Every structure is written in structure tokens, then in C-alpha cells.
Coordinates of C-alpha atoms and ligand atoms in Angstrom, one line a residue:
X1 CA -21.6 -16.5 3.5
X2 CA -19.1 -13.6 4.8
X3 CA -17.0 -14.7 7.4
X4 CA -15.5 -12.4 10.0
X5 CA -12.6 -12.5 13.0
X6 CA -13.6 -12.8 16.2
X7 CA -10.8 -11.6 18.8
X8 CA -10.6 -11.5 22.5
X9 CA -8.5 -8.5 23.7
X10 CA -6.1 -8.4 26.4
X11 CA -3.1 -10.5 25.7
X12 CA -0.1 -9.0 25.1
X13 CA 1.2 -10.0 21.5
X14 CA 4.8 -12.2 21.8
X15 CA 6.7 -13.7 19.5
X16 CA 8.4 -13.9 16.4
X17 CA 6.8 -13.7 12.6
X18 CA 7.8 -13.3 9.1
X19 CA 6.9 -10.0 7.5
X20 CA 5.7 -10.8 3.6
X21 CA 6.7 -9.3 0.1
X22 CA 5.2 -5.5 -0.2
X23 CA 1.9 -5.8 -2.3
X24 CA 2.5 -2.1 -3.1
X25 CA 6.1 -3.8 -5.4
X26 CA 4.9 -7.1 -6.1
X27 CA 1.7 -5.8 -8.0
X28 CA 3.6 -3.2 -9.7
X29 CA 6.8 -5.9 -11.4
X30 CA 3.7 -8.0 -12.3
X31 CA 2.7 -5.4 -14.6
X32 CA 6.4 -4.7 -15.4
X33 CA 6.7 -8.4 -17.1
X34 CA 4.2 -7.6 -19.6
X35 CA 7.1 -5.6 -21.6
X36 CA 8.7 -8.5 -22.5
X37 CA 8.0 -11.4 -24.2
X38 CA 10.9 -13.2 -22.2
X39 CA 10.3 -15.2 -19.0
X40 CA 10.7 -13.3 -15.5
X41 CA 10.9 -14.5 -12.1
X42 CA 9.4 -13.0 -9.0
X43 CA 10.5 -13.9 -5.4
X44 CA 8.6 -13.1 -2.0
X45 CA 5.7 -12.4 -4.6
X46 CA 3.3 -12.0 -1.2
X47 CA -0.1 -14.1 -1.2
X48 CA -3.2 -12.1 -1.1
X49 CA -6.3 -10.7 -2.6
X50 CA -4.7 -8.3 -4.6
X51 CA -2.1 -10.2 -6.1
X52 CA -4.4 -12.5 -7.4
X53 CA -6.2 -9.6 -9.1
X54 CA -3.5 -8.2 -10.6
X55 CA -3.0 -11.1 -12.3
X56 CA -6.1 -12.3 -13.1
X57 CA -5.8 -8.9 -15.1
X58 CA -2.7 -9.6 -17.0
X59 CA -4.1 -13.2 -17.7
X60 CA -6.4 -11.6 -19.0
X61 CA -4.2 -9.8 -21.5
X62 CA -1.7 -12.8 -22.3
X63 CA 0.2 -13.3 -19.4
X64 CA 1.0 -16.3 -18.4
X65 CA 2.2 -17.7 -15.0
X66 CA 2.8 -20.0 -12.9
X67 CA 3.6 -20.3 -9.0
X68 CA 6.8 -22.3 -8.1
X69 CA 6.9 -23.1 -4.5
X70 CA 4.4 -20.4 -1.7
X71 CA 6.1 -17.0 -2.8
X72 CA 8.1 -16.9 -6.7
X73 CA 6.1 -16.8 -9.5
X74 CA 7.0 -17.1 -13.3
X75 CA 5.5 -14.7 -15.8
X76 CA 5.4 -15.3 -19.2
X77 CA 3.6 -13.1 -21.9
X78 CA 4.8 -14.7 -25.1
X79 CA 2.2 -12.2 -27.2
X80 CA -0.2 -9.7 -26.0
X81 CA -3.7 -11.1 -27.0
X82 CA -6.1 -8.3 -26.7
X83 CA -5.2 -4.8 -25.6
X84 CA -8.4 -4.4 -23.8
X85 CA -8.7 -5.1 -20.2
X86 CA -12.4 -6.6 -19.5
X87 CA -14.8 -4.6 -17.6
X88 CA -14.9 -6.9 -15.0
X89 CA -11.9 -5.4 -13.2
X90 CA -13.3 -2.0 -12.9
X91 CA -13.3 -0.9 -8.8
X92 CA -11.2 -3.8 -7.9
X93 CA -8.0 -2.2 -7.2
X94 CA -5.3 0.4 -8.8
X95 CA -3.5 -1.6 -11.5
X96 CA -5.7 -1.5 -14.3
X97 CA -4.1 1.8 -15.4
X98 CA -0.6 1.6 -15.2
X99 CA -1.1 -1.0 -17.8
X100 CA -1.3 1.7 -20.0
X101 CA 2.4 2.1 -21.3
X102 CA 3.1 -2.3 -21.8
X103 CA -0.3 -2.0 -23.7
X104 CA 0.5 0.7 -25.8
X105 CA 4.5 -0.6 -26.1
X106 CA 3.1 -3.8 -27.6
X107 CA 0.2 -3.9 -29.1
X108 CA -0.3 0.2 -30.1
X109 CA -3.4 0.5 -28.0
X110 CA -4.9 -0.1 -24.5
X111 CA -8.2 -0.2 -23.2
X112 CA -8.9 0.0 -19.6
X113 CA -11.8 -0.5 -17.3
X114 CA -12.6 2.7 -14.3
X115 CA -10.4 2.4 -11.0
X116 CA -10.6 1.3 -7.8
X117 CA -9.1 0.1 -4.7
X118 CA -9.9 1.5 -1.1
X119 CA -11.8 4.6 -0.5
X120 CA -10.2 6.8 1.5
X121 CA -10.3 9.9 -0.8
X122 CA -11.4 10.9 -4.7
X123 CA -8.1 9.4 -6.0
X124 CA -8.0 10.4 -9.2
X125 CA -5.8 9.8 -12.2
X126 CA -5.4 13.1 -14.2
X127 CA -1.4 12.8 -13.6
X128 CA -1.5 9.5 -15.2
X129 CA -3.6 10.8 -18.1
X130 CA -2.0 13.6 -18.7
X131 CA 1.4 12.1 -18.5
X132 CA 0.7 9.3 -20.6
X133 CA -0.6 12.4 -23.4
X134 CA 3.0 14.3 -22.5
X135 CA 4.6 10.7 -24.0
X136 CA 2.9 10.6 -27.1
X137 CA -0.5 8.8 -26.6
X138 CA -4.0 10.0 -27.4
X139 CA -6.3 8.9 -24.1
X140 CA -10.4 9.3 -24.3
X141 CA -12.5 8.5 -21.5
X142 CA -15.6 6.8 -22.6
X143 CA -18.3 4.9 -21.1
X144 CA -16.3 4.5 -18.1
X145 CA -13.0 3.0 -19.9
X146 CA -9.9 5.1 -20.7
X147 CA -8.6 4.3 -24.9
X148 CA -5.3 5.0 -25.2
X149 CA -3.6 4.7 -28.8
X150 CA 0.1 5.4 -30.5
X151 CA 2.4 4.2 -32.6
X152 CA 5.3 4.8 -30.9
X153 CA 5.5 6.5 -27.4
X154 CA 8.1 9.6 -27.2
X155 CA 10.8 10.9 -24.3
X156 CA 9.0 13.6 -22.5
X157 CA 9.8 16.1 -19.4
X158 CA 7.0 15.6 -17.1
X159 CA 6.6 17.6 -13.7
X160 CA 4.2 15.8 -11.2
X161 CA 1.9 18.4 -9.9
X162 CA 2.0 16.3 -6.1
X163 CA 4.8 13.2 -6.2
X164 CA 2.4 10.7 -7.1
X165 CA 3.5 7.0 -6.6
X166 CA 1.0 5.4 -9.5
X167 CA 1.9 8.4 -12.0
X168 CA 5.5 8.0 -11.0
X169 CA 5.3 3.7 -11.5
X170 CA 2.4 4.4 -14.6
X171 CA 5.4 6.8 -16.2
X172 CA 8.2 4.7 -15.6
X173 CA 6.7 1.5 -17.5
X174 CA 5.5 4.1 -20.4
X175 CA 8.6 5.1 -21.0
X176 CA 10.9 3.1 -20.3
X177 CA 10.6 1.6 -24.1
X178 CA 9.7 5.3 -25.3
X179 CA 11.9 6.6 -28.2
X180 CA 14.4 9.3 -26.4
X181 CA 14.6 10.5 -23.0
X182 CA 11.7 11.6 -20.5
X183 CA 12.7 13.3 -17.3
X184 CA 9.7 13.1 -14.1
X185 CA 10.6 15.5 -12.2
X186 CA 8.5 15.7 -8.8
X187 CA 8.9 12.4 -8.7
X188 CA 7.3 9.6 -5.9
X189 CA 11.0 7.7 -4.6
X190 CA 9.3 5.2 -2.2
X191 CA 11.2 2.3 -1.5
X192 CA 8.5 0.3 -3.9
X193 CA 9.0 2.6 -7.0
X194 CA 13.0 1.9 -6.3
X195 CA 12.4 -1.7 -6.3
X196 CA 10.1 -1.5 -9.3
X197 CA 13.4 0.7 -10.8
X198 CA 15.6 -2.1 -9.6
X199 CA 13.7 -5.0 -11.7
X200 CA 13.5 -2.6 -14.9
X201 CA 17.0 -2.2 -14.8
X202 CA 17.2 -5.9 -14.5
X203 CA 15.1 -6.5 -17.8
X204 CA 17.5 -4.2 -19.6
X205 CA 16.1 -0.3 -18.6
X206 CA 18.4 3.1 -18.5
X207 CA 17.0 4.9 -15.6
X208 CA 18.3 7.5 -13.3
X209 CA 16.8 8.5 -10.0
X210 CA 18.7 12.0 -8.9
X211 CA 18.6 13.4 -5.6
X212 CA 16.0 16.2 -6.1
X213 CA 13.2 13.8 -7.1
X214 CA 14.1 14.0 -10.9
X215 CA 13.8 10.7 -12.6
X216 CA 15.5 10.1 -15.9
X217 CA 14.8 7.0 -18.3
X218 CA 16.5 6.7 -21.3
X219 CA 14.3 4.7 -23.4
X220 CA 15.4 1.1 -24.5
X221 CA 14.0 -0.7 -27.8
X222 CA 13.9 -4.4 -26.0
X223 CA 13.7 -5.4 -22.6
X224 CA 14.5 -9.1 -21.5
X225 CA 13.8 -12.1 -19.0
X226 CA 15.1 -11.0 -15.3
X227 CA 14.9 -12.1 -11.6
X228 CA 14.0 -10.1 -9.1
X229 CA 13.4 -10.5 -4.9
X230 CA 10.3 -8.3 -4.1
X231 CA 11.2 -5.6 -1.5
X232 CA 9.4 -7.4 2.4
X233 CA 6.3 -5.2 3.5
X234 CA 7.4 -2.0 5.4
X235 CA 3.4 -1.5 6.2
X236 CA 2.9 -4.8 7.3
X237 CA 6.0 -4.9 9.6
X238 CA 5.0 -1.3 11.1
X239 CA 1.8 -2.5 11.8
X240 CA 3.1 -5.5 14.0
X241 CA 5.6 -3.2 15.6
X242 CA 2.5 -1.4 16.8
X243 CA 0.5 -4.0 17.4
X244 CA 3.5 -5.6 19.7
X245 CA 4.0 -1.9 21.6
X246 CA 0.2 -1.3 22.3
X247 CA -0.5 -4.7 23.7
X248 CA 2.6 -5.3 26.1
X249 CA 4.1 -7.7 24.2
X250 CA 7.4 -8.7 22.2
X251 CA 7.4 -9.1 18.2
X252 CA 10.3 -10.2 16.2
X253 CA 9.4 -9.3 12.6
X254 CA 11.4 -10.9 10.6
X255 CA 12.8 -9.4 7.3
X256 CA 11.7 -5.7 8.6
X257 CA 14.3 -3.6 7.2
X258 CA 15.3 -0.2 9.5
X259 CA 16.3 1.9 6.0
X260 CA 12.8 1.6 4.6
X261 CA 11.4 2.1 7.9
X262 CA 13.6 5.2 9.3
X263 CA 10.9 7.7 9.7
X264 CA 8.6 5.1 12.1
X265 CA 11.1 4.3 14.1
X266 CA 12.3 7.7 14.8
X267 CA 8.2 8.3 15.5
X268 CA 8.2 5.6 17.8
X269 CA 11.1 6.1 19.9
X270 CA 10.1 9.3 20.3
X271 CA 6.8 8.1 22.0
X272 CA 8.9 5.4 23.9
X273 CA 8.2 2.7 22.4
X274 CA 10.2 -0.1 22.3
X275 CA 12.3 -2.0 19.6
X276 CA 16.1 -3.1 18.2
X277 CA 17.1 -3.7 15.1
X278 CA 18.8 -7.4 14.5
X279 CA 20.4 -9.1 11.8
X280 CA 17.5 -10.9 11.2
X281 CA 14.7 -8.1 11.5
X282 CA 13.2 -6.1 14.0
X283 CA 11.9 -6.5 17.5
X284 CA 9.4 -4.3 18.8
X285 CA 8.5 -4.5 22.7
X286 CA 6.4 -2.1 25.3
X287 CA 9.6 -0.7 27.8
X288 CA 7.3 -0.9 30.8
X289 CA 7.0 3.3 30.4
X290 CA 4.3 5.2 30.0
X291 CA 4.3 6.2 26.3
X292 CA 4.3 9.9 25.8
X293 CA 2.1 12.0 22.7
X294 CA 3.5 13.2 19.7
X295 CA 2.4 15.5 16.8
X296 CA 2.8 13.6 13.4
X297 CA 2.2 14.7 9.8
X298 CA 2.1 12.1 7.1
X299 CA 4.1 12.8 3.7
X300 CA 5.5 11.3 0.9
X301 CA 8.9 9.4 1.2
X302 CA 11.1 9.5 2.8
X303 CA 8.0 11.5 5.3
X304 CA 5.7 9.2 7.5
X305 CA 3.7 7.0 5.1
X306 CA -0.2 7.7 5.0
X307 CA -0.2 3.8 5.4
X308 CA 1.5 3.6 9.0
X309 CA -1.5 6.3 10.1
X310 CA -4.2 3.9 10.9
X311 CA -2.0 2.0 13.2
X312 CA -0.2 4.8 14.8
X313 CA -3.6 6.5 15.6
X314 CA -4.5 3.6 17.2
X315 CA -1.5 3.3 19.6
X316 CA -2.3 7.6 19.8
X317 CA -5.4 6.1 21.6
X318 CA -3.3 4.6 24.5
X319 CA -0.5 7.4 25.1
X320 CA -0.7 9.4 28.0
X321 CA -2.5 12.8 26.8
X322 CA -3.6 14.9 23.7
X323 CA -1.3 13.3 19.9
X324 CA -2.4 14.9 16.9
X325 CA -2.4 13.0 13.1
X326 CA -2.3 15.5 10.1
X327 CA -2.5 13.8 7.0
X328 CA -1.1 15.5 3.9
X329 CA -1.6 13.0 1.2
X330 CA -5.6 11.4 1.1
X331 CA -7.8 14.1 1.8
X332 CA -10.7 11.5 3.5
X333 CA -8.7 8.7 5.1
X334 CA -10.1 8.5 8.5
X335 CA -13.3 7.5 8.7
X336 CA -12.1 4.3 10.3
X337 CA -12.4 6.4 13.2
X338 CA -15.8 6.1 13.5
X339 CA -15.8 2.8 15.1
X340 CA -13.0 3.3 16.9
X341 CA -14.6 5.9 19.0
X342 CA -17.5 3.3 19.4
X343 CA -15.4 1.0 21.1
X344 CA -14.5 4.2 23.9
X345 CA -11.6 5.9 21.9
X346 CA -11.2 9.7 21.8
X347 CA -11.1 10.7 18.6
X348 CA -11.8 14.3 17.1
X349 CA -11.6 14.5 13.6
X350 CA -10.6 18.9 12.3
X351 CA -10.7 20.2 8.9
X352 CA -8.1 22.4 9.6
X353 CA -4.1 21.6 9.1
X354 CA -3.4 20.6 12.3
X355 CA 0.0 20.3 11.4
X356 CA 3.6 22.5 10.8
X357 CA 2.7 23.8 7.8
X358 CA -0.7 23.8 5.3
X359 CA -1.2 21.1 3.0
X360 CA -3.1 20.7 -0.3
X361 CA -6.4 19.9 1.8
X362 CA -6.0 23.2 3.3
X363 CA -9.9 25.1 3.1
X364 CA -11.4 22.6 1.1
X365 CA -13.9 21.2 3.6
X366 CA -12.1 17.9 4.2
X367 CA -11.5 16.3 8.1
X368 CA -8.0 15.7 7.5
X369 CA -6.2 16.4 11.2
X370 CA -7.3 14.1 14.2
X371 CA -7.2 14.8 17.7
X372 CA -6.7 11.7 20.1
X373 CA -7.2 12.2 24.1
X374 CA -5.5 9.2 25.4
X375 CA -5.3 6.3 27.1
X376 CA -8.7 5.5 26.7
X377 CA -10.0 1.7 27.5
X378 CA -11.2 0.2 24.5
X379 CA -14.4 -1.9 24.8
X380 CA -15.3 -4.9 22.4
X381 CA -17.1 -4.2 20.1
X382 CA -18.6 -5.3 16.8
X383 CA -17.0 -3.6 14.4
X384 CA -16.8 -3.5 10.1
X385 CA -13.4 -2.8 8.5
X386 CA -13.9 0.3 6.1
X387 CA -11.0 -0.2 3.9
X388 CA -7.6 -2.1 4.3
X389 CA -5.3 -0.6 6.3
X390 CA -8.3 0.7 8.6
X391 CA -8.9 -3.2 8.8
X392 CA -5.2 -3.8 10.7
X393 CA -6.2 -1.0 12.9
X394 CA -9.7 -2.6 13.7
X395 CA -7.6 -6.1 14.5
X396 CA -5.3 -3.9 16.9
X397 CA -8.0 -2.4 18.2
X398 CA -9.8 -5.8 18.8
X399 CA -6.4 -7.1 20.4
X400 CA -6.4 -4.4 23.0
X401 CA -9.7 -4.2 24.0
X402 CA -11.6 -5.5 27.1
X403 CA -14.1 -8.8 25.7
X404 CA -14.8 -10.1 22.8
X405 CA -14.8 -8.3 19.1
X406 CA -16.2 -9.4 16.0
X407 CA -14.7 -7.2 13.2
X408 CA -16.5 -8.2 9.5
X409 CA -15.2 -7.3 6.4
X410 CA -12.1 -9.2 6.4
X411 CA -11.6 -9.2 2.7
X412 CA -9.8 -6.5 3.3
X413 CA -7.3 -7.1 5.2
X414 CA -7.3 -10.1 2.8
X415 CA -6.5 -8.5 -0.2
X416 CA -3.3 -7.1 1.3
X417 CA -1.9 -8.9 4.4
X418 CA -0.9 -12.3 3.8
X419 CA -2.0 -14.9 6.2
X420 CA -2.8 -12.3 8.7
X421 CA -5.2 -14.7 10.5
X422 CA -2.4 -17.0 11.2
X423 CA 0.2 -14.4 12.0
X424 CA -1.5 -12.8 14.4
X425 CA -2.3 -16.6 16.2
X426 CA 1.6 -17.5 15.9
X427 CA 1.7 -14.5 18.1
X428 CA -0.8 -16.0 20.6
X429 CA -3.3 -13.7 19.9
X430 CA -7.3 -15.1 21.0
X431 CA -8.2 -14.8 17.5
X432 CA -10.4 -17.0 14.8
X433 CA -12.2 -17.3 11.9
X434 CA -16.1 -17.3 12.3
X435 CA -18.4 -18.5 9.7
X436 CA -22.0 -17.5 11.1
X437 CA -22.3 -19.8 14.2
X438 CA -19.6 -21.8 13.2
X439 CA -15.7 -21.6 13.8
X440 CA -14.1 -22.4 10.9
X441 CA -10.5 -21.8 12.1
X442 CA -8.7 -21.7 15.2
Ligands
EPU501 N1 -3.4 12.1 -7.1 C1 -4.0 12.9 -8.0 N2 -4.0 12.7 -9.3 C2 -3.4 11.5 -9.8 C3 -2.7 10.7 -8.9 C4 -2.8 10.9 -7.6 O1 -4.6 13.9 -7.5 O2 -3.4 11.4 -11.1 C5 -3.4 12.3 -5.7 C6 -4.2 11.3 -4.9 O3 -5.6 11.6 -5.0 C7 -3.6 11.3 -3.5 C8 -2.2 11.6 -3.8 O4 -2.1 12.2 -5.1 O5 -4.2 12.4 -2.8 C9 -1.3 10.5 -3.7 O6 -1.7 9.4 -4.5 P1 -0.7 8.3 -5.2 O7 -0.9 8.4 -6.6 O8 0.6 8.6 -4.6 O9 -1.3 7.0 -4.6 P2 -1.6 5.6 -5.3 O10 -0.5 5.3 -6.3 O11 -3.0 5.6 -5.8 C10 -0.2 4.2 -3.7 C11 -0.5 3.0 -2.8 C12 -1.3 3.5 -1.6 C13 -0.5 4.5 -0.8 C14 -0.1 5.6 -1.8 C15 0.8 6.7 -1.1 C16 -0.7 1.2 -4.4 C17 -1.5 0.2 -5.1 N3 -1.3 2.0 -3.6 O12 -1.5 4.7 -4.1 O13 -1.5 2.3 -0.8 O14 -1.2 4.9 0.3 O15 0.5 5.1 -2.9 O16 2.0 6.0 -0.7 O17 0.6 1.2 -4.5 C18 -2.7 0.8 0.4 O18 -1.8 0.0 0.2 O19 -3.6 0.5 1.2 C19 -2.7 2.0 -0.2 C20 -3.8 2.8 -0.3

């Protein structure tokens, strides 16, 4: 029976709260542990949906784990037992792929299921492919799985067409135990892939990561046991700070970090919205102001992260005149909008490149610019969550708006918020967990 959050809107959000260990690392070293045989240990490993698929899908390769206390998991994968990842993962998230490289490093082959994870755009993987080919392998796409074979994967120089951050991550782990030197130039840096760089060093990598996006590995013939702290959430904390701004309120997110978050915070101050930056985190507050509009253009590190969109539209929806969004990096990530402007926001969605300069979308019949006429009173409303970050959005939304919201669909902000119900109640938001007629949390 699918269960849903039902919210009542209108209390500003106060408080403090811990922000959690970034899914978009955590996943990512999970997969890193398969290239050893050694034992590696994971801190601030967050708690959600999609960790427990990703490793559900290494289990289901060798690994083997086992939690030690809420957060730190030990990974183990004495022996790879099959190369072939089962079917059964195909559409649940993004990881099945970059298990490519610790497939083919130790076994010689890989077999992986289709991808998945949110749709918000075609997403598809012909970097990876053809990256994975550039190192040495031979990759056929059949009957919806991707066979990948060599004996030995090779150095490579490999230029990204766009800086993809699963081409960058799906390269690193390939060659990282390649024989020689490969060179990604184009390269993703998001704080994530420089915490995924961080734990390969740890096990015993060579890698490089120059200033003009050029990443060099120098490929090793063993790596080893490590420990490593997973980078907090920079999406998750963002998405409080917004939630704090928009409803009057006063967050302290703990373990927010102002150098992975540089680029919001300059977007938010330059709205007027509130926040300092403490030893301990960051607090985020409404200065009493009215908030003023902004043009914004989402990018690839260090840019404005296509993740912080959702929210940032949403606190558009309450600033004092016309903000516009242009997003550079899914071409079909704001259909969210569509309930949004149910529940009396102003949205106007252009396929144009409402933005300072044309991006890849650019005359290809996508609505990738929004318009939002703000402030606009937000009714209740009941709404379904389209895909995750949409879904943190929709709780904002819920939080702000006059009455009572159900939003459905909850699995996915699930998969990748931890305890969100509870975080957003330690804030002293109205908000629990329905099960048809019945409240099953509160
Ligand atoms: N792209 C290609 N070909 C490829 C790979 C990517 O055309 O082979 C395109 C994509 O279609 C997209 C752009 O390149 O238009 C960027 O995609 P990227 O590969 O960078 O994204 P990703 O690795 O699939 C990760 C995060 C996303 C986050 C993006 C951008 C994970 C599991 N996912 O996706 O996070 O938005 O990077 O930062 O790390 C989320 O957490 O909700 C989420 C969607």
C-alpha cells in the first residue's frame, strides 16, 4: 500500500539538523571497493533507497558488507563471483555501468543490465561506451545489456564531448588499474568525483586532477584496503537552506560545508537571503527583506548545480517579480513544474536559452528556460513527486503553502534523502506519514 506525506503549510522552518553523507560519493566508493579484494571502510555512508541498491548490486557480484553502527559500512569482495549484473537492476538507478572497469579489472568481462535513475532527460551513456572502447574493451549492446570484455585494459587520452560526471567517475575506476597512463581531458571536477579521487588514492591510485579539467591516472597493478569519510550532501544542505529562507524560519545545517557550496551562496545572497557560515555548518534564515529576482543558469562545477534548480525555482516563486532558470545540463528537467503551477505558482516553461549564452539544448525543441512571476500564494494541494529532487521541491512547496498537502510518491525522495520525514519534523514542520486513512508516523 503506497504511503505519502501529508504537510500543513505555513510554519516557518526553525532549528538545527544534520545534513547526511552525499549519495552522489557514497554510491560511487561502493563501486570503488570492488577493485580490491582487501577490506575498505566507508564513513557517513548516507541511509537511503539508493544506497541500498547499489549494493544490493555489488552483493550481487561478490561484495560483501556489513554496517557497523547507522552510517560506516565495511566492504569486502574477497573474489568476484559472476561478472554479470542480474537483470533485475535494470531502471533502478545509474550505477550499474560504472561497474564496467572493476568488472573487467577482475574478472576480464562485465555484463550489465539497461540504466536508470530519474527521468528528467534521455541520459544516455555513449561517453561511457565509448570511453570504456578508447581503454581497451570491446562493448556490444544486446537485448538490453551492455558486454564488455578484455584482457587487460590500456592508458588512453580521452576528451569528454560535455564534462560528464558518470563518464568522468565510469573512467576513473576503468583506468585506474589500466596498463599506462590515460588522460580525461573535459573532465566533470564536482566535489563528489574529488572525493571518489580522494578514496582511490587511499587504496593505492596515481591520479592527477590539473586545473583545466585534465585528469591524469597513472595506472596501478594493485589497489588495497582504505578508509575513507564520505563528502556531507551539498544538495541536501541547499535544499534546507531554501527551505529555511522561503518559510521564515532559521536552519542550522550541520556539516554544510561553504567551499562545496560557493556558487549557492553567492545565488542566495544575491536574492537576500539569509545565512552565516559557523564552525559547525551553516545557518540559513529569512532577513525580514523582501527577496529580490535573479537570472540563474545551471552548469557543471564549480557553475550552479542542476540539482539546487528545483529548490531555487521554488523560492523564485516567492521573490518579488520576474527570475528566470536556464538549465544547461538535462535538456527535460522541469516537468515538476507542472504541479507547482497547480498549487497557484507562475511558472512559464521556453524552449529558448533564456540565459547569457546558448547551451547544447539550443533549437532542439526542448523547454529548458523557466520563467517565474513571483510571489505567488501557494495553495495545498495534492500533488505526486515526478522524480527526486522535484520531490524536495514538492515538500517545500507543501511547507509554504496555505492548508493541507498530500504529496505521493515519496520513494523518491526516499531513495536519496535520508530520514527526510524526520528532519523536516525536528524542524517543527506539520508533517507525517499517511498510510491510506491511517497515520502511521507523526
Ligand atoms: N551525457 C551524455 N552522454 C553520456 C553521459 C552524459 O550525453 O554518456 C549527458 C547527459 O544526458 C546530461 C549531461 O551529459 O545531459 C550530464 O550528465 P552526467 O553524466 O554528468 O550525469 P550523471 O552522471 O548521469 C550525476 C548525478 C546527477 C546530477 C548529474 C550532474 C549521480 C548518480 N547522478 O548524473 O544527480 O544531476 O551528475 O551533476 O551521481 C540526482 O542526484 O538526483 C541526480 C540526477
Amino acid at each position: 500500500m503506497a504511503s505519502y506525506y501529508e504537510i500543513e503549510g505555513g510554519k516557518p522552518l526553525e532549528g538545527h539538523i544534520r545534513v547526511s553523507g552525499a549519495k552522489n560519493a557514497a554510491t560511487k566508493q561502493i563501486v570503488a571497493s570492488l577493485l580490491t579484494e582487501e577490506e575498505c571502510l566507508l564513513r557517513n555512508v548516507p541511509r537511503i533507497g539508493d544506497t541500498k541498491v547499489t549494493l544490493d548490486i555489488c552483493k550481487s557480484v561478490g561484495l560483501q558488507y556489513t554496517w557497523s553502527g547507522y552510517e560506516d559500512l565495511i566492504l569486502c569482495t574477497p573474489q568476484i563471483t559472476t561478472p554479470e549484473v542480474p537483470v533485475a537492476f535494470s531502471g533502478l538507478n545509474r550505477i550499474p555501468i560504472l561497474l564496467l572497469g572493476p568488472l573487467i579489472h577482475r574478472y576480464g568481462k562485465a555484463v550489465i543490465p539497461m540504466l536508470g535513475g530519474c527521468n528528467i532527460g534521455e541520459r544516455p551513456v555513449d561517453f561511457h561506451i565509448q570511453a570504456l572502447e578508447a581503454l581497451g574493451a570491446k562493448v556490444v549492446f544486446e537485448e538490453d545489456r551492455y558486454f564488455a570484455i578484455a584482457d587487460q585494459l590500456h592508458g588512453a587520452i580521452i576528451e569528454l564531448p560535455f564534462p560528464s560526471v558518470g563518464a568522468t567517475e565510469n573512467i576513473l575506476l576503468s583506468a585506474v588499474m589500466a596498463k599506462g597512463t590515460t588522460f580525461i581531458k573535459n573532465a566533470a571536477t564536482e566535489p563528489e568525483i574529488i572525493d571518489l579521487v580522494m578514496m582511490l588514492q587511499k587504496m593505492g591510485a596515481i591520479i592527477y586532477v590539473d586545473v583545466d579539467r585534465t585528469i591524469v591516472i597513472e595506472g596501478v597493478s594493485k589497489l588495497y584496503a582504505a578508509k575513507h569519510t564520505v563528502i556531507n550532501d551539498r544538495i541536501e544542505a541547499a535544499s534546507f537552506g531554501i527551505a529555511a529562507v522561503i518559510t521564515g524560519g532559521n536552519v542550522i545545517v550541520e556539516g554544510a560545508k561553504q567551499a562545496h557550496m560557493l556558487t549557492f551562496l553567492n545565488r542566495l545572497r544575491q536574492v537576500g537571503g539569509g545565512f552565516e557560515i559557523l564552525d559547525r555548518g551553516i545557518r540559513f534564515y529569512h532577513p525580514g527583506t523582501s527577496l529580490k529576482p535573479i537570472a540563474i543558469e545551471t552548469d557543471v562545477h564549480p557553475g550552479f548545480m542542476t540539482d539546487w534548480q528545483q529548490p531555487f525555482v521554488m523560492l523564485m516563486t516567492q521573490i518579488d517579480g520576474l527570475s528566470v532558470l536556464h538549465e544547461t545540463v538535462y535538456e527535460n528537467r522541469f516537468g515538476y513544474t507542472d504541479e507547482l503551477r497547480r498549487m497557484g505558482a507562475e511558472i512559464q516553461l521556453y524552449k529558448q536559452c533564456l540565459g547569457e549564452r546558448p547551451c547544447r539544448f539550443r533549437n532542439r525543441d526542448y523547454e529548458h528556460s523557466c520563467v517565474v512571476k513571483g510571489p505567488t500564494p501557494l495553495q495545498a494541494a495534492d500533488i505526486t513527486i515526478p522524480d527526486l529532487r522535484a520531490g524536495f521541491s514538492y515538500l517545500i512547496a507543501a511547507a509554504v503553502a496555505k492548508g493541507v498537502s498530500q504529496v505521493r510518491g515519496i520513494q523518491y525522495v526516499e531513495r536519496g534523502y535520508s530520514n527526510i520525514l524526520e528532519k523536516f519534523q525536528e524542524l517543527n514542520a506539520n508533517i507525517c506519514q499517511r498510510q491510506d486513512d491511517s497515520v502511521k508516523i507523526n
